[in-house]
């Protein structure tokens, strides 16, 4: 989701001129009421769900930065590097898509 917002921000679509029409009251109401009904139903469902209590005692030092580093740079080194390359390619692609062809003063 954040990537989509980032791409839209980088593309800088055209700015619409003129009057912006707001949706009518009934259209807004038709969007809000079902959302509230679904949200309230989800809240009731979560409250009524019988979730087991968390009784597991974690070992000493669980989740420490040193252990995370040992996992990422040990057992999962290939996956960690592969994801970093994919993210780098995605960033370069987003910058290439969002590049403006402006006249630079020295050109």
mmCIF file with all atom_site columns, C-alpha atoms in Angstrom:
data_model
loop_
_atom_site.group_PDB
_atom_site.id
_atom_site.type_symbol
_atom_site.label_atom_id
_atom_site.label_alt_id
_atom_site.label_comp_id
_atom_site.label_asym_id
_atom_site.label_entity_id
_atom_site.label_seq_id
_atom_site.pdbx_PDB_ins_code
_atom_site.Cartn_x
_atom_site.Cartn_y
_atom_site.Cartn_z
_atom_site.occupancy
_atom_site.B_iso_or_equiv
_atom_site.pdbx_formal_charge
_atom_site.auth_seq_id
_atom_site.auth_comp_id
_atom_site.auth_asym_id
_atom_site.auth_atom_id
_atom_site.pdbx_PDB_model_num
ATOM 1   C CA . UNK A 1 1   ? 0.000   0.000   0.000   1.00 0.00 ? 1   UNK A CA 1
ATOM 2   C CA . UNK A 1 2   ? 2.785   2.398   0.885   1.00 0.00 ? 2   UNK A CA 1
ATOM 3   C CA . UNK A 1 3   ? 4.505   1.563   -2.394  1.00 0.00 ? 3   UNK A CA 1
ATOM 4   C CA . UNK A 1 4   ? 1.390   2.551   -4.368  1.00 0.00 ? 4   UNK A CA 1
ATOM 5   C CA . UNK A 1 5   ? 1.203   5.889   -2.554  1.00 0.00 ? 5   UNK A CA 1
ATOM 6   C CA . UNK A 1 6   ? 4.921   6.412   -3.165  1.00 0.00 ? 6   UNK A CA 1
ATOM 7   C CA . UNK A 1 7   ? 4.546   5.746   -6.897  1.00 0.00 ? 7   UNK A CA 1
ATOM 8   C CA . UNK A 1 8   ? 1.557   8.093   -7.179  1.00 0.00 ? 8   UNK A CA 1
ATOM 9   C CA . UNK A 1 9   ? 3.528   10.778  -5.362  1.00 0.00 ? 9   UNK A CA 1
ATOM 10  C CA . UNK A 1 10  ? 6.509   10.306  -7.669  1.00 0.00 ? 10  UNK A CA 1
ATOM 11  C CA . UNK A 1 11  ? 4.449   10.423  -10.879 1.00 0.00 ? 11  UNK A CA 1
ATOM 12  C CA . UNK A 1 12  ? 3.014   13.875  -10.085 1.00 0.00 ? 12  UNK A CA 1
ATOM 13  C CA . UNK A 1 13  ? -0.178  13.649  -12.114 1.00 0.00 ? 13  UNK A CA 1
ATOM 14  C CA . UNK A 1 14  ? -1.723  16.700  -13.752 1.00 0.00 ? 14  UNK A CA 1
ATOM 15  C CA . UNK A 1 15  ? -3.386  19.264  -11.526 1.00 0.00 ? 15  UNK A CA 1
ATOM 16  C CA . UNK A 1 16  ? -7.029  19.712  -12.414 1.00 0.00 ? 16  UNK A CA 1
ATOM 17  C CA . UNK A 1 17  ? -8.155  23.278  -12.886 1.00 0.00 ? 17  UNK A CA 1
ATOM 18  C CA . UNK A 1 18  ? -11.628 24.556  -12.175 1.00 0.00 ? 18  UNK A CA 1
ATOM 19  C CA . UNK A 1 19  ? -14.306 23.761  -9.662  1.00 0.00 ? 19  UNK A CA 1
ATOM 20  C CA . UNK A 1 20  ? -14.081 20.520  -7.733  1.00 0.00 ? 20  UNK A CA 1
ATOM 21  C CA . UNK A 1 21  ? -17.496 19.000  -7.125  1.00 0.00 ? 21  UNK A CA 1
ATOM 22  C CA . UNK A 1 22  ? -18.042 17.350  -3.792  1.00 0.00 ? 22  UNK A CA 1
ATOM 23  C CA . UNK A 1 23  ? -20.055 14.141  -3.681  1.00 0.00 ? 23  UNK A CA 1
ATOM 24  C CA . UNK A 1 24  ? -23.630 14.537  -2.580  1.00 0.00 ? 24  UNK A CA 1
ATOM 25  C CA . UNK A 1 25  ? -24.673 13.851  0.981   1.00 0.00 ? 25  UNK A CA 1
ATOM 26  C CA . UNK A 1 26  ? -26.398 10.564  0.104   1.00 0.00 ? 26  UNK A CA 1
ATOM 27  C CA . UNK A 1 27  ? -23.324 9.255   -1.676  1.00 0.00 ? 27  UNK A CA 1
ATOM 28  C CA . UNK A 1 28  ? -21.199 10.000  1.365   1.00 0.00 ? 28  UNK A CA 1
ATOM 29  C CA . UNK A 1 29  ? -23.788 8.414   3.634   1.00 0.00 ? 29  UNK A CA 1
ATOM 30  C CA . UNK A 1 30  ? -23.922 5.319   1.412   1.00 0.00 ? 30  UNK A CA 1
ATOM 31  C CA . UNK A 1 31  ? -20.168 4.940   1.852   1.00 0.00 ? 31  UNK A CA 1
ATOM 32  C CA . UNK A 1 32  ? -20.003 5.614   5.597   1.00 0.00 ? 32  UNK A CA 1
ATOM 33  C CA . UNK A 1 33  ? -22.936 3.531   6.865   1.00 0.00 ? 33  UNK A CA 1
ATOM 34  C CA . UNK A 1 34  ? -21.797 0.151   5.455   1.00 0.00 ? 34  UNK A CA 1
ATOM 35  C CA . UNK A 1 35  ? -18.270 0.838   6.690   1.00 0.00 ? 35  UNK A CA 1
ATOM 36  C CA . UNK A 1 36  ? -19.578 1.484   10.208  1.00 0.00 ? 36  UNK A CA 1
ATOM 37  C CA . UNK A 1 37  ? -21.743 -1.648  10.110  1.00 0.00 ? 37  UNK A CA 1
ATOM 38  C CA . UNK A 1 38  ? -18.807 -3.805  9.003   1.00 0.00 ? 38  UNK A CA 1
ATOM 39  C CA . UNK A 1 39  ? -16.514 -2.225  11.602  1.00 0.00 ? 39  UNK A CA 1
ATOM 40  C CA . UNK A 1 40  ? -18.989 -2.761  14.436  1.00 0.00 ? 40  UNK A CA 1
ATOM 41  C CA . UNK A 1 41  ? -19.622 -6.373  13.344  1.00 0.00 ? 41  UNK A CA 1
ATOM 42  C CA . UNK A 1 42  ? -15.874 -7.005  13.303  1.00 0.00 ? 42  UNK A CA 1
ATOM 43  C CA . UNK A 1 43  ? -15.503 -5.505  16.774  1.00 0.00 ? 43  UNK A CA 1
ATOM 44  C CA . UNK A 1 44  ? -18.300 -7.720  18.148  1.00 0.00 ? 44  UNK A CA 1
ATOM 45  C CA . UNK A 1 45  ? -16.776 -10.785 16.485  1.00 0.00 ? 45  UNK A CA 1
ATOM 46  C CA . UNK A 1 46  ? -13.329 -10.082 17.939  1.00 0.00 ? 46  UNK A CA 1
ATOM 47  C CA . UNK A 1 47  ? -14.716 -9.492  21.431  1.00 0.00 ? 47  UNK A CA 1
ATOM 48  C CA . UNK A 1 48  ? -16.694 -12.742 21.368  1.00 0.00 ? 48  UNK A CA 1
ATOM 49  C CA . UNK A 1 49  ? -13.853 -14.837 19.996  1.00 0.00 ? 49  UNK A CA 1
ATOM 50  C CA . UNK A 1 50  ? -12.384 -17.143 22.584  1.00 0.00 ? 50  UNK A CA 1
ATOM 51  C CA . UNK A 1 51  ? -8.697  -16.569 22.148  1.00 0.00 ? 51  UNK A CA 1
ATOM 52  C CA . UNK A 1 52  ? -6.315  -18.708 24.187  1.00 0.00 ? 52  UNK A CA 1
ATOM 53  C CA . UNK A 1 53  ? -4.228  -16.953 26.794  1.00 0.00 ? 53  UNK A CA 1
ATOM 54  C CA . UNK A 1 54  ? -0.551  -16.444 25.993  1.00 0.00 ? 54  UNK A CA 1
ATOM 55  C CA . UNK A 1 55  ? 1.148   -18.634 28.562  1.00 0.00 ? 55  UNK A CA 1
ATOM 56  C CA . UNK A 1 56  ? 4.429   -19.433 26.836  1.00 0.00 ? 56  UNK A CA 1
ATOM 57  C CA . UNK A 1 57  ? 7.435   -18.127 28.710  1.00 0.00 ? 57  UNK A CA 1
ATOM 58  C CA . UNK A 1 58  ? 10.045  -16.861 26.286  1.00 0.00 ? 58  UNK A CA 1
ATOM 59  C CA . UNK A 1 59  ? 13.702  -17.688 26.884  1.00 0.00 ? 59  UNK A CA 1
ATOM 60  C CA . UNK A 1 60  ? 16.000  -15.046 28.300  1.00 0.00 ? 60  UNK A CA 1
ATOM 61  C CA . UNK A 1 61  ? 17.213  -12.637 25.621  1.00 0.00 ? 61  UNK A CA 1
ATOM 62  C CA . UNK A 1 62  ? 14.567  -13.631 23.055  1.00 0.00 ? 62  UNK A CA 1
ATOM 63  C CA . UNK A 1 63  ? 14.313  -11.082 20.246  1.00 0.00 ? 63  UNK A CA 1
ATOM 64  C CA . UNK A 1 64  ? 17.497  -9.242  21.117  1.00 0.00 ? 64  UNK A CA 1
ATOM 65  C CA . UNK A 1 65  ? 19.258  -7.320  18.310  1.00 0.00 ? 65  UNK A CA 1
ATOM 66  C CA . UNK A 1 66  ? 22.289  -9.618  18.523  1.00 0.00 ? 66  UNK A CA 1
ATOM 67  C CA . UNK A 1 67  ? 20.165  -12.706 17.878  1.00 0.00 ? 67  UNK A CA 1
ATOM 68  C CA . UNK A 1 68  ? 18.344  -10.985 15.025  1.00 0.00 ? 68  UNK A CA 1
ATOM 69  C CA . UNK A 1 69  ? 21.664  -10.002 13.438  1.00 0.00 ? 69  UNK A CA 1
ATOM 70  C CA . UNK A 1 70  ? 22.991  -13.540 13.778  1.00 0.00 ? 70  UNK A CA 1
ATOM 71  C CA . UNK A 1 71  ? 19.896  -14.906 12.016  1.00 0.00 ? 71  UNK A CA 1
ATOM 72  C CA . UNK A 1 72  ? 19.831  -12.304 9.242   1.00 0.00 ? 72  UNK A CA 1
ATOM 73  C CA . UNK A 1 73  ? 23.555  -12.482 8.543   1.00 0.00 ? 73  UNK A CA 1
ATOM 74  C CA . UNK A 1 74  ? 23.854  -16.211 9.172   1.00 0.00 ? 74  UNK A CA 1
ATOM 75  C CA . UNK A 1 75  ? 21.027  -18.578 8.296   1.00 0.00 ? 75  UNK A CA 1
ATOM 76  C CA . UNK A 1 76  ? 19.023  -16.096 6.209   1.00 0.00 ? 76  UNK A CA 1
ATOM 77  C CA . UNK A 1 77  ? 21.852  -14.214 4.502   1.00 0.00 ? 77  UNK A CA 1
ATOM 78  C CA . UNK A 1 78  ? 20.822  -15.126 0.934   1.00 0.00 ? 78  UNK A CA 1
ATOM 79  C CA . UNK A 1 79  ? 17.173  -14.127 1.469   1.00 0.00 ? 79  UNK A CA 1
ATOM 80  C CA . UNK A 1 80  ? 18.236  -10.914 3.214   1.00 0.00 ? 80  UNK A CA 1
ATOM 81  C CA . UNK A 1 81  ? 20.513  -9.891  0.332   1.00 0.00 ? 81  UNK A CA 1
ATOM 82  C CA . UNK A 1 82  ? 17.921  -10.881 -2.290  1.00 0.00 ? 82  UNK A CA 1
ATOM 83  C CA . UNK A 1 83  ? 15.273  -8.704  -0.653  1.00 0.00 ? 83  UNK A CA 1
ATOM 84  C CA . UNK A 1 84  ? 17.702  -5.786  -0.419  1.00 0.00 ? 84  UNK A CA 1
ATOM 85  C CA . UNK A 1 85  ? 18.442  -6.042  -4.162  1.00 0.00 ? 85  UNK A CA 1
ATOM 86  C CA . UNK A 1 86  ? 14.717  -6.228  -5.002  1.00 0.00 ? 86  UNK A CA 1
ATOM 87  C CA . UNK A 1 87  ? 14.033  -3.126  -2.889  1.00 0.00 ? 87  UNK A CA 1
ATOM 88  C CA . UNK A 1 88  ? 16.922  -1.285  -4.550  1.00 0.00 ? 88  UNK A CA 1
ATOM 89  C CA . UNK A 1 89  ? 15.575  -2.112  -8.022  1.00 0.00 ? 89  UNK A CA 1
ATOM 90  C CA . UNK A 1 90  ? 12.082  -0.979  -6.954  1.00 0.00 ? 90  UNK A CA 1
ATOM 91  C CA . UNK A 1 91  ? 13.476  2.323   -5.664  1.00 0.00 ? 91  UNK A CA 1
ATOM 92  C CA . UNK A 1 92  ? 15.419  2.963   -8.871  1.00 0.00 ? 92  UNK A CA 1
ATOM 93  C CA . UNK A 1 93  ? 12.318  2.113   -10.918 1.00 0.00 ? 93  UNK A CA 1
ATOM 94  C CA . UNK A 1 94  ? 10.162  4.482   -8.880  1.00 0.00 ? 94  UNK A CA 1
ATOM 95  C CA . UNK A 1 95  ? 12.684  7.279   -9.305  1.00 0.00 ? 95  UNK A CA 1
ATOM 96  C CA . UNK A 1 96  ? 12.907  6.625   -13.050 1.00 0.00 ? 96  UNK A CA 1
ATOM 97  C CA . UNK A 1 97  ? 9.107   6.722   -13.385 1.00 0.00 ? 97  UNK A CA 1
ATOM 98  C CA . UNK A 1 98  ? 8.799   9.885   -11.350 1.00 0.00 ? 98  UNK A CA 1
ATOM 99  C CA . UNK A 1 99  ? 11.604  11.781  -13.018 1.00 0.00 ? 99  UNK A CA 1
ATOM 100 C CA . UNK A 1 100 ? 10.578  15.163  -14.372 1.00 0.00 ? 100 UNK A CA 1
ATOM 101 C CA . UNK A 1 101 ? 11.942  16.323  -17.696 1.00 0.00 ? 101 UNK A CA 1
ATOM 102 C CA . UNK A 1 102 ? 12.578  19.890  -16.572 1.00 0.00 ? 102 UNK A CA 1
ATOM 103 C CA . UNK A 1 103 ? 14.756  22.376  -18.350 1.00 0.00 ? 103 UNK A CA 1
ATOM 104 C CA . UNK A 1 104 ? 17.868  22.736  -16.301 1.00 0.00 ? 104 UNK A CA 1
ATOM 105 C CA . UNK A 1 105 ? 19.615  26.127  -16.269 1.00 0.00 ? 105 UNK A CA 1
ATOM 106 C CA . UNK A 1 106 ? 22.880  24.733  -17.613 1.00 0.00 ? 106 UNK A CA 1
ATOM 107 C CA . UNK A 1 107 ? 21.293  22.860  -20.540 1.00 0.00 ? 107 UNK A CA 1
#
